[in-house]
């Protein structure tokens, strides 16, 4: 019956095949500016989409490629730095001031190259080694940007990096920025969704599950992995550029080790099995980061114990639900579906 | 070694020549042109000694890390937090008892107990799930870092070395001659760093001996090779795991005391030393004690030379070593596979 339904669905136009939940979420997000304030649009949702894009790049690598990389924030930071260096910023002795249509593609290309180089190094090792190596690279990048004054302007980094006013719109206006980040989040989400079902994505998942068999079948395992890094670098680069525009600055603090781990926390908290997990995780993280202070004050603790809250939450998620919040959701659904008399999970017929 | 010399005569000659040059650089009085080229000999020598003693400290941190990794395949990213916790514990132990030496056993035992708790309540529950274990250690390090910031504040703590160890020691290496009398001037170097370095060497050698010459070491090595077979032969592997984890964590605690004496104990040091041990272990080879020693020496010396001769790119030098090793020998210099 399931088979017949899928054949039937093939005849429908592609637009009718999009599940109902997607429509609901899309309409809700598109209409958000009608009832949400500037703070919610710019700080909460803008930031959620940006962190979500960067976490999505990690989700792509970890979920489909089986490679947990801590370098995604550095790649995002690289794109932001390159944008500030080639484009315009308050640090006029370093910034080249090139127009946006040169600076942005260049920034993305360099971020992509950086990710590819890291990938080329990291794929020589497997599993947990990858975490160690990417963590070391992320730390090296952080210290390098902090010490180098010729290119990266050292400790203070770059400020006043603003988006170009294209089509006469001020893209840092909350509503405009909301739509901008929503657009890129949607594009990234759909790209990952598409790629996960395209031949490349399927081969990548094969490589994740059994590299030796894939190699025996004639797939170039290393090339697939490095290509996955390159694509994730592109995603992280988009996120990095948006992040730089949102805060109008980029500095070593943006690419610190704490930030790199935050991305991992977001991706794992959300769940690595589906691209939407990255955005769910980012939303929860941003809410926590924004409102934890008030929450902690209610509990009678100091507002600065935010990291403790995040750490404990992360620990609980990893410890009890390996699939993150999405996994909790699935568990809840299964629990509701169980047969009350048999106390058994209902099987999908 | 002889086989290597026979197979690669040119490389052997180059290595031998480099070693000779190095020995000459240390013991000879430097001619003026060399001083013009790379600066005073005193600077060179203190960078070298600082690097070697820093390597000793790195070895203390990294050997526990690599031991735990080798046996349990567990990348303990909370190792830096254990180091920092050991530093705080050592500081308070030394303050209360008034004996610097007391800091070491107290830090070893307290941090070792923390390690036992982690192994019992966290890692044993997640056995065989490498990735989840690693993620859990990240969570633990976030929580521990914030708890320590809460408990001890953001201040710098410095563990004072006792009076019989403080002050400089005259070494036998000459750095120059006095203009007036022509007497040799010898390099002075802090005694405590030299003593601690030798303690690290003794510890390293005894660890190697225990691993290679005793029954317990045999159990551990068998566990590294094949845990399932070891437990099938009736060895109580969980106890071995517990012991190794406690010992590795305790070593991190001791290293914290050493680090607090050399430098200081402060928030952020946990990440610094976690990264140092990561790089050391990647360069040296995962799970190998001699590899950790070699890697620690290389990274310590490179870091100090880097910060003296090219301060802007010191970190990059360390990183570059890691990249080169990864590119040509992914399993690390001493790692066998």
XYZ file of C-alpha atoms in Angstrom:
686
model
C 0.000 0.000 0.000
C 2.877 2.241 0.854
C 4.390 1.340 -2.499
C 1.231 2.231 -4.386
C 1.053 5.534 -2.594
C 4.603 6.403 -3.571
C 3.899 5.565 -7.204
C 0.799 7.665 -7.014
C 2.733 10.541 -5.515
C 5.188 10.477 -8.370
C 2.427 11.634 -10.699
C 1.712 14.678 -8.605
C 3.443 17.920 -9.417
C 6.543 18.464 -7.284
C 4.837 21.271 -5.447
C 2.105 18.948 -4.232
C 4.616 16.471 -2.909
C 5.907 18.858 -0.267
C 4.552 17.666 3.072
C 2.033 19.767 4.950
C 4.333 20.599 7.852
C 6.735 22.311 5.476
C 3.959 24.566 4.231
C 2.920 25.429 7.763
C 6.451 26.288 8.853
C 7.145 28.250 5.668
C 4.005 30.361 6.005
C 4.655 30.975 9.677
C 8.223 32.086 8.991
C 7.236 34.274 6.038
C 4.551 36.050 8.029
C 6.703 36.420 11.131
C 7.508 40.144 10.627
C 3.771 40.926 10.893
C 3.601 40.100 14.567
C 7.173 39.838 15.864
C 9.229 42.744 17.109
C 12.605 43.904 15.822
C 14.516 42.212 18.624
C 12.912 38.848 17.942
C 13.455 39.176 14.179
C 17.028 40.387 14.232
C 18.536 38.894 17.367
C 16.632 35.679 17.863
C 15.649 34.543 14.385
C 18.483 36.181 12.476
C 20.977 34.590 14.799
C 19.160 31.245 14.783
C 19.302 31.073 10.984
C 22.978 32.020 10.892
C 24.077 29.574 13.583
C 21.761 27.047 11.979
C 23.533 27.383 8.621
C 26.935 26.875 10.225
C 25.644 23.965 12.309
C 24.035 22.578 9.145
C 27.460 22.427 7.525
C 28.599 20.325 10.481
C 25.432 18.237 10.324
C 26.134 17.498 6.663
C 29.669 16.342 7.450
C 28.803 14.429 10.586
C 25.390 13.075 9.675
C 26.046 12.011 6.101
C 29.822 11.757 6.089
C 30.440 10.474 9.605
C 33.137 13.124 10.106
C 32.685 15.310 13.179
C 34.602 18.460 12.405
C 35.184 21.258 14.892
C 36.594 23.524 12.232
C 33.276 24.798 10.806
C 33.328 27.978 12.866
C 36.864 28.693 11.675
C 35.737 28.279 8.074
C 32.835 30.638 8.713
C 35.243 33.049 10.363
C 37.599 32.775 7.404
C 34.786 33.869 5.074
C 33.952 36.757 7.387
C 37.594 37.813 7.611
C 38.058 37.648 3.855
C 34.930 39.715 3.364
C 36.321 42.336 5.726
C 39.748 42.240 4.091
C 38.643 42.424 0.457
C 35.560 44.478 1.127
C 35.058 47.497 3.285
C 35.622 48.000 6.997
C 36.736 50.644 9.457
C 40.292 49.281 9.334
C 41.191 51.073 6.106
C 44.897 50.164 6.130
C 44.065 46.489 5.611
C 40.682 46.478 3.882
C 40.874 46.676 0.113
C 37.441 48.187 -0.365
C 36.560 46.094 -3.419
C 32.910 46.001 -4.492
C 30.652 43.313 -3.056
C 30.377 41.287 -6.272
C 34.126 40.648 -6.065
C 34.545 40.432 -2.315
C 31.730 37.982 -1.543
C 32.581 35.322 -4.145
C 36.247 35.640 -3.232
C 35.462 35.224 0.460
C 33.329 32.163 -0.251
C 35.976 30.679 -2.539
C 38.719 31.119 0.044
C 36.536 29.659 2.796
C 35.819 26.720 0.505
C 39.534 26.260 -0.219
C 40.331 26.449 3.473
C 37.739 23.792 4.255
C 39.070 21.609 1.449
C 42.617 21.889 2.772
C 41.464 21.020 6.282
C 39.456 18.139 4.870
C 42.433 16.863 2.924
C 44.389 16.746 6.178
C 41.592 15.419 8.340
C 40.413 12.570 6.104
C 43.743 10.859 6.579
C 42.416 9.883 9.949
C 39.103 8.458 11.066
C 36.417 8.811 13.676
C 37.542 10.384 16.886
C 40.912 11.374 15.461
C 39.092 13.790 13.184
C 37.709 15.644 16.198
C 41.183 16.005 17.669
C 42.766 17.242 14.470
C 40.032 19.699 13.580
C 40.040 21.004 17.146
C 43.788 21.587 16.878
C 43.342 23.356 13.530
C 40.533 25.537 14.894
C 42.740 26.520 17.817
C 45.668 27.287 15.529
C 43.417 29.501 13.401
C 42.195 31.333 16.491
C 45.694 32.007 17.822
C 46.913 32.948 14.352
C 44.207 35.566 13.829
C 44.950 36.944 17.280
C 48.678 37.250 16.697
C 48.758 38.319 13.080
C 48.380 42.042 12.555
C 49.335 42.322 8.880
C 46.365 40.445 7.470
C 43.957 39.676 10.290
C 44.484 42.860 12.310
C 45.211 40.923 15.484
C 43.250 41.186 18.666
C 40.727 43.821 17.613
C 39.851 42.317 14.230
C 37.647 44.308 11.873
C 34.596 46.380 12.625
C 31.985 48.255 10.571
C 31.626 45.459 8.052
C 28.166 46.184 6.672
C 26.167 44.545 3.898
C 25.957 46.453 0.603
C 22.719 48.412 0.144
C 21.578 46.436 -2.859
C 18.270 47.357 -4.587
C 18.117 50.378 -2.300
C 17.427 48.223 0.751
C 19.316 48.606 3.991
C 19.989 44.940 4.611
C 20.778 45.472 8.272
C 17.274 46.702 8.877
C 15.691 43.982 11.095
C 12.977 42.936 8.655
C 15.302 42.959 5.635
C 17.968 41.052 7.526
C 15.386 38.563 8.725
C 14.349 37.788 5.164
C 17.956 37.717 3.991
C 18.996 35.165 6.597
C 15.749 33.219 6.137
C 16.418 33.047 2.411
C 19.934 31.703 2.815
C 18.894 29.315 5.565
C 16.196 27.918 3.278
C 18.583 27.642 0.331
C 21.168 25.836 2.491
C 18.546 23.548 3.974
C 17.141 22.599 0.568
C 20.637 22.174 -0.858
C 21.569 19.725 1.882
C 18.239 17.931 1.526
C 18.712 17.639 -2.223
C 22.330 16.567 -1.953
C 21.498 13.891 0.599
C 19.384 12.138 -2.037
C 21.586 12.892 -5.011
C 24.133 10.271 -6.106
C 26.922 12.149 -4.360
C 25.078 12.222 -1.050
C 24.110 8.576 -1.269
C 27.695 7.606 -2.047
C 28.828 9.711 0.896
C 26.450 7.883 3.198
C 27.787 4.623 1.812
C 31.301 5.781 2.617
C 30.163 6.638 6.134
C 28.691 3.195 6.701
C 31.341 1.069 5.080
C 34.337 2.752 3.465
C 36.015 -0.517 2.509
C 33.011 -1.815 0.629
C 32.589 1.496 -1.173
C 36.254 1.454 -2.128
C 35.819 -2.079 -3.439
C 32.840 -0.921 -5.489
C 35.092 1.571 -7.196
C 34.244 4.772 -5.358
C 37.071 7.073 -4.454
C 36.543 7.291 -0.696
C 39.005 10.106 -0.042
C 37.668 12.242 -2.876
C 34.094 11.913 -1.598
C 35.135 12.925 1.881
C 37.177 15.904 0.724
C 34.323 17.005 -1.527
C 32.000 16.844 1.469
C 34.376 19.154 3.319
C 34.400 21.542 0.359
C 30.599 21.705 0.231
C 30.347 22.155 3.987
C 32.913 24.931 3.670
C 30.637 26.720 1.227
C 27.711 26.485 3.656
C 29.821 27.615 6.595
C 31.130 30.485 4.461
C 27.606 31.719 3.766
C 26.888 31.533 7.484
C 30.100 33.355 8.292
C 29.352 36.242 5.946
C 25.877 36.656 7.412
C 27.304 36.449 10.930
C 29.809 39.181 10.126
C 27.065 41.402 8.727
C 24.818 40.808 11.692
C 27.376 41.849 14.281
C 29.149 44.198 11.794
C 32.463 42.951 13.085
C 34.751 39.955 13.050
C 37.482 39.321 15.589
C 39.397 36.353 17.007
C 36.665 36.013 19.637
C 34.235 35.042 16.863
C 36.360 32.036 15.893
C 37.466 31.029 19.388
C 37.449 27.501 20.693
C 34.309 28.181 22.689
C 32.522 29.223 19.503
C 33.744 26.122 17.679
C 32.396 23.927 20.447
C 29.124 25.884 20.469
C 28.542 24.812 16.863
C 29.080 21.185 17.832
C 26.746 21.622 20.787
C 24.075 23.094 18.504
C 24.349 20.359 15.900
C 24.353 17.525 18.435
C 21.603 19.049 20.569
C 19.392 19.392 17.521
C 20.179 15.975 16.156
C 22.494 14.844 13.390
C 20.049 12.686 11.485
C 18.080 15.337 9.642
C 19.066 18.803 8.346
C 16.268 20.431 10.318
C 18.040 19.392 13.507
C 20.685 22.067 13.016
C 18.035 24.798 13.034
C 16.139 23.296 15.949
C 19.379 23.135 17.911
C 20.285 26.693 16.943
C 16.865 27.959 18.029
C 17.135 26.287 21.433
C 20.705 27.522 21.829
C 19.817 31.108 20.960
C 16.831 31.057 23.294
C 19.033 29.684 26.074
C 21.769 32.202 25.404
C 19.316 35.099 25.327
C 17.124 34.195 28.256
C 19.380 32.033 30.445
C 20.404 35.061 32.494
C 16.843 35.811 33.545
C 16.128 32.152 34.128
C 19.212 31.736 36.312
C 18.339 34.849 38.292
C 14.931 33.347 39.015
C 16.665 30.222 40.316
C 18.784 32.421 42.553
C 22.043 31.735 40.723
C 24.234 34.356 39.150
C 23.420 35.219 35.552
C 26.973 34.365 34.522
C 26.436 30.636 35.020
C 25.148 30.349 31.478
C 27.910 27.998 30.357
C 26.976 25.621 33.154
C 23.409 25.468 31.915
C 24.526 24.851 28.326
C 27.048 22.245 29.424
C 24.558 20.344 31.562
C 21.925 20.491 28.821
C 24.414 19.194 26.271
C 25.547 16.463 28.643
C 21.978 15.374 29.313
C 21.153 15.269 25.598
C 24.254 13.301 24.661
C 23.877 10.981 27.597
C 20.190 10.196 27.281
C 19.320 10.805 23.640
C 22.087 10.323 21.088
C 19.855 11.731 18.364
C 19.348 15.047 20.083
C 16.057 16.858 20.304
C 14.839 15.195 17.107
C 15.485 11.848 18.774
C 13.465 12.922 21.805
C 10.638 13.884 19.472
C 10.720 10.472 17.817
C 10.767 8.753 21.182
C 7.734 10.742 22.266
C 5.860 9.837 19.101
C 6.683 6.145 19.490
C 5.586 6.295 23.071
C 2.244 7.745 22.080
C 1.780 5.152 19.370
C 2.423 2.129 21.585
C -0.370 -0.314 22.207
C -1.737 0.306 25.662
C -2.635 -3.365 26.243
C 0.428 -5.048 24.868
C 2.846 -2.342 26.033
C 4.576 -2.837 22.718
C 5.534 -0.427 20.049
C 3.135 -0.520 17.160
C 4.855 -1.634 14.033
C 4.421 0.345 10.876
C 2.413 -1.815 8.530
C 69.570 1.875 14.031
C 72.368 0.028 12.277
C 69.924 -1.205 9.671
C 68.721 2.345 9.125
C 72.327 3.518 8.689
C 72.984 0.807 6.128
C 69.817 1.486 4.164
C 69.952 5.268 4.214
C 73.609 6.323 4.332
C 72.904 9.871 3.116
C 70.154 10.496 5.664
C 72.331 9.091 8.420
C 75.104 11.479 7.429
C 72.742 14.446 7.383
C 71.264 13.559 10.785
C 74.729 12.981 12.234
C 75.964 16.301 10.878
C 72.925 18.123 12.281
C 73.512 16.521 15.669
C 77.153 17.621 15.607
C 76.210 21.178 14.691
C 73.672 21.162 17.495
C 76.196 19.978 20.073
C 78.650 22.586 18.838
C 75.961 25.285 19.135
C 75.405 24.329 22.756
C 78.946 23.988 24.004
C 81.135 26.226 21.875
C 81.545 29.947 22.396
C 79.763 31.543 19.515
C 81.847 33.461 16.981
C 80.713 37.056 16.367
C 79.181 36.436 12.932
C 76.785 33.890 14.390
C 75.765 36.315 17.122
C 75.050 38.888 14.417
C 73.016 36.349 12.515
C 70.741 34.871 15.179
C 71.397 36.835 18.356
C 73.080 36.035 21.655
C 73.890 32.535 22.694
C 72.255 33.142 26.045
C 68.897 33.728 24.371
C 69.307 30.616 22.270
C 70.240 28.487 25.248
C 67.460 29.676 27.499
C 64.950 29.134 24.695
C 66.304 25.614 24.318
C 66.187 24.862 28.041
C 62.762 26.449 28.422
C 61.597 24.345 25.507
C 62.973 21.132 26.974
C 61.486 21.761 30.415
C 58.182 22.807 28.863
C 58.389 19.550 26.946
C 58.665 17.773 30.304
C 55.452 19.432 31.440
C 53.722 18.599 28.161
C 54.862 15.023 28.550
C 53.242 14.805 31.981
C 49.927 16.029 30.582
C 50.041 14.106 27.333
C 51.204 10.761 28.713
C 48.026 10.373 30.759
C 45.994 11.370 27.717
C 47.734 8.938 25.422
C 47.612 6.104 27.982
C 43.859 6.472 28.372
C 43.426 6.732 24.637
C 45.640 3.744 23.907
C 43.775 1.427 26.226
C 40.191 2.610 26.054
C 40.017 4.311 22.644
C 38.546 7.199 24.561
C 39.544 10.692 23.519
C 39.170 12.390 26.857
C 38.643 16.021 25.898
C 38.114 16.803 29.585
C 41.801 16.101 30.167
C 42.623 19.826 30.197
C 39.982 20.341 32.875
C 41.588 17.599 34.968
C 44.906 19.403 34.563
C 43.431 22.712 35.713
C 41.601 21.075 38.607
C 44.868 19.460 39.699
C 46.500 22.885 39.659
C 43.825 24.365 41.948
C 43.884 21.369 44.285
C 47.664 21.527 44.453
C 47.612 25.230 45.182
C 45.274 24.834 48.136
C 47.069 21.723 49.394
C 50.369 23.610 49.359
C 48.776 26.612 51.077
C 47.174 24.621 53.869
C 49.974 22.208 54.632
C 52.775 24.638 53.911
C 54.714 21.979 52.016
C 55.107 22.282 48.278
C 55.765 18.556 47.975
C 52.405 17.776 49.567
C 50.689 19.327 46.577
C 51.724 16.412 44.346
C 50.210 13.422 46.170
C 47.078 15.373 47.076
C 46.508 16.500 43.490
C 47.266 12.987 42.223
C 44.785 11.325 44.569
C 41.981 13.888 44.272
C 42.109 14.146 40.481
C 42.599 10.387 40.225
C 39.385 9.905 42.227
C 37.587 12.268 39.874
C 38.877 10.128 37.023
C 37.532 6.986 38.720
C 34.116 8.611 39.063
C 34.143 9.594 35.392
C 35.105 6.102 34.320
C 32.548 4.434 36.587
C 29.564 6.612 35.914
C 30.119 7.876 32.402
C 32.491 5.911 30.238
C 31.552 2.438 31.374
C 27.943 3.199 30.514
C 28.887 4.252 27.004
C 31.463 1.615 26.272
C 32.181 1.017 22.607
C 30.557 4.251 21.488
C 33.606 6.352 20.705
C 31.812 9.386 19.397
C 29.347 9.662 22.244
C 32.127 9.252 24.780
C 34.042 12.073 23.174
C 30.974 14.315 23.052
C 30.311 13.570 26.705
C 33.867 14.582 27.600
C 33.295 17.882 25.790
C 30.172 18.414 27.898
C 32.082 17.530 31.054
C 34.839 19.976 30.198
C 32.319 22.795 29.653
C 30.665 22.047 32.996
C 33.939 21.613 34.892
C 35.394 24.806 33.437
C 32.390 26.809 34.575
C 32.274 25.151 38.003
C 35.943 25.965 38.528
C 35.404 29.546 37.400
C 32.579 29.701 39.898
C 34.546 28.154 42.732
C 37.984 29.682 42.263
C 37.221 32.881 40.388
C 39.146 34.277 37.464
C 42.321 35.063 39.418
C 45.782 33.770 38.663
C 47.109 31.374 41.261
C 50.810 30.792 41.481
C 52.130 27.816 43.388
C 55.349 28.986 45.067
C 58.304 26.616 44.932
C 60.028 26.052 48.282
C 63.131 28.059 49.131
C 65.528 25.169 48.597
C 64.370 24.914 45.004
C 63.979 28.556 44.128
C 66.639 30.677 42.623
C 68.945 30.034 39.703
C 71.425 27.250 39.329
C 74.776 27.557 37.655
C 75.035 25.143 34.744
C 78.158 23.876 33.071
C 77.398 25.490 29.731
C 79.408 28.554 28.900
C 77.705 31.487 27.234
C 80.656 33.846 26.865
C 83.793 35.218 28.464
C 84.269 38.204 30.712
C 85.890 41.048 28.829
C 88.231 42.011 31.684
C 89.553 38.704 32.940
C 88.758 36.245 30.170
C 86.897 33.969 32.577
C 84.073 31.892 31.212
C 80.544 32.981 32.076
C 78.218 30.092 32.747
C 74.500 30.064 32.075
C 72.246 30.389 35.095
C 68.930 28.586 34.998
C 66.040 28.172 37.503
C 66.731 25.101 39.577
C 63.087 24.137 40.003
C 62.546 23.712 36.277
C 65.541 21.416 35.966
C 64.466 19.330 38.951
C 60.949 18.985 37.593
C 62.251 18.062 34.186
C 64.316 15.259 35.668
C 61.328 14.133 37.703
C 59.330 13.938 34.463
C 62.099 11.897 32.840
C 62.219 9.512 35.796
C 58.448 9.189 35.695
C 58.468 8.534 31.968
C 61.176 5.875 32.245
C 59.426 4.156 35.138
C 56.145 4.199 33.249
C 57.891 2.558 30.330
C 59.431 -0.022 32.653
C 56.109 -0.787 34.326
C 54.423 -1.162 30.961
C 57.091 -3.385 29.488
C 58.493 -5.352 32.405
C 55.647 -6.083 34.831
C 52.510 -8.168 34.928
C 50.262 -5.127 35.180
C 52.008 -3.629 32.190
C 51.464 -6.867 30.329
C 47.731 -6.673 31.065
C 47.589 -3.091 29.840
C 49.509 -3.851 26.663
C 47.320 -6.855 25.974
C 44.292 -4.611 26.489
C 45.641 -2.117 23.974
C 46.049 -4.868 21.404
C 42.749 -6.672 21.882
C 40.381 -5.977 24.717
C 37.908 -8.711 23.884
C 40.509 -11.461 23.898
C 41.980 -10.162 27.137
C 38.630 -10.242 28.896
C 37.955 -13.667 27.403
C 41.094 -14.996 29.080
C 39.594 -14.074 32.427
C 41.470 -10.866 33.158
C 39.246 -8.411 34.954
C 39.519 -5.749 32.340
C 37.195 -3.285 34.029
C 39.611 -3.048 36.950
C 42.503 -2.485 34.550
C 40.484 0.255 32.837
C 39.684 1.862 36.155
C 43.304 1.777 37.253
C 44.612 3.238 34.010
C 41.994 5.968 33.981
C 42.755 6.877 37.593
C 46.476 6.924 36.893
C 46.114 9.008 33.719
C 43.832 11.488 35.445
C 46.164 11.631 38.443
C 49.082 12.408 36.119
C 47.070 15.291 34.677
C 46.558 16.540 38.236
C 50.289 16.328 38.993
C 50.991 18.148 35.747
C 48.607 20.860 36.952
C 50.773 21.368 40.045
C 53.893 21.519 37.882
C 52.206 23.964 35.516
C 51.115 26.083 38.471
C 54.721 26.240 39.643
C 56.181 26.985 36.203
C 53.529 29.435 35.135
C 50.181 29.936 36.820
C 46.775 28.369 37.287
C 43.955 30.356 35.656
C 40.792 29.796 33.635
C 41.632 29.101 30.009
C 44.718 27.063 30.852
C 42.569 23.937 30.538
C 41.995 24.525 26.844
C 45.617 25.481 26.300
C 46.900 22.270 27.781
C 44.229 20.150 26.178
C 45.383 21.490 22.812
C 49.022 21.018 23.708
C 48.390 17.401 24.585
C 46.319 16.916 21.424
C 49.118 18.231 19.238
C 51.758 16.293 21.182
C 49.812 13.079 20.826
C 49.055 13.651 17.146
C 52.730 14.337 16.426
C 54.077 11.565 18.636
C 51.555 8.876 17.799
C 48.379 7.941 19.603
C 48.673 5.606 22.534
C 52.460 5.453 22.602
C 54.400 6.623 25.672
C 57.746 7.086 23.862
C 55.776 8.927 21.166
C 54.335 11.270 23.771
C 57.849 11.955 25.072
C 59.211 12.689 21.616
C 56.199 14.773 20.620
C 56.313 16.747 23.871
C 59.988 17.519 23.367
C 59.486 18.622 19.759
C 56.436 20.766 20.517
C 57.951 22.314 23.654
C 61.190 23.270 21.914
C 59.391 24.472 18.785
C 57.053 26.634 20.841
C 59.869 28.292 22.766
C 62.089 28.842 19.730
C 59.084 30.130 17.862
C 58.228 32.660 20.531
C 61.843 33.868 20.705
C 62.774 34.011 17.031
C 59.475 34.631 15.227
C 56.992 35.792 17.849
C 54.131 36.472 15.437
C 54.145 33.000 13.976
C 54.968 30.886 17.034
C 51.641 29.074 16.990
C 51.884 28.499 13.287
C 55.220 26.751 13.735
C 53.703 24.234 16.145
C 50.790 23.797 13.806
C 53.057 23.394 10.803
C 54.872 20.543 12.530
C 51.529 18.862 13.079
C 50.513 19.315 9.449
C 53.793 17.944 8.139
C 53.582 14.909 10.410
C 49.959 14.320 9.414
C 50.728 14.661 5.745
C 53.629 12.233 5.718
C 52.967 9.981 8.686
C 49.298 10.125 9.693
C 49.753 7.625 12.519
C 52.325 9.880 14.224
C 56.098 9.596 14.532
C 56.058 6.631 16.918
C 52.576 5.317 16.243
C 52.482 1.831 14.843
C 49.562 0.416 12.982
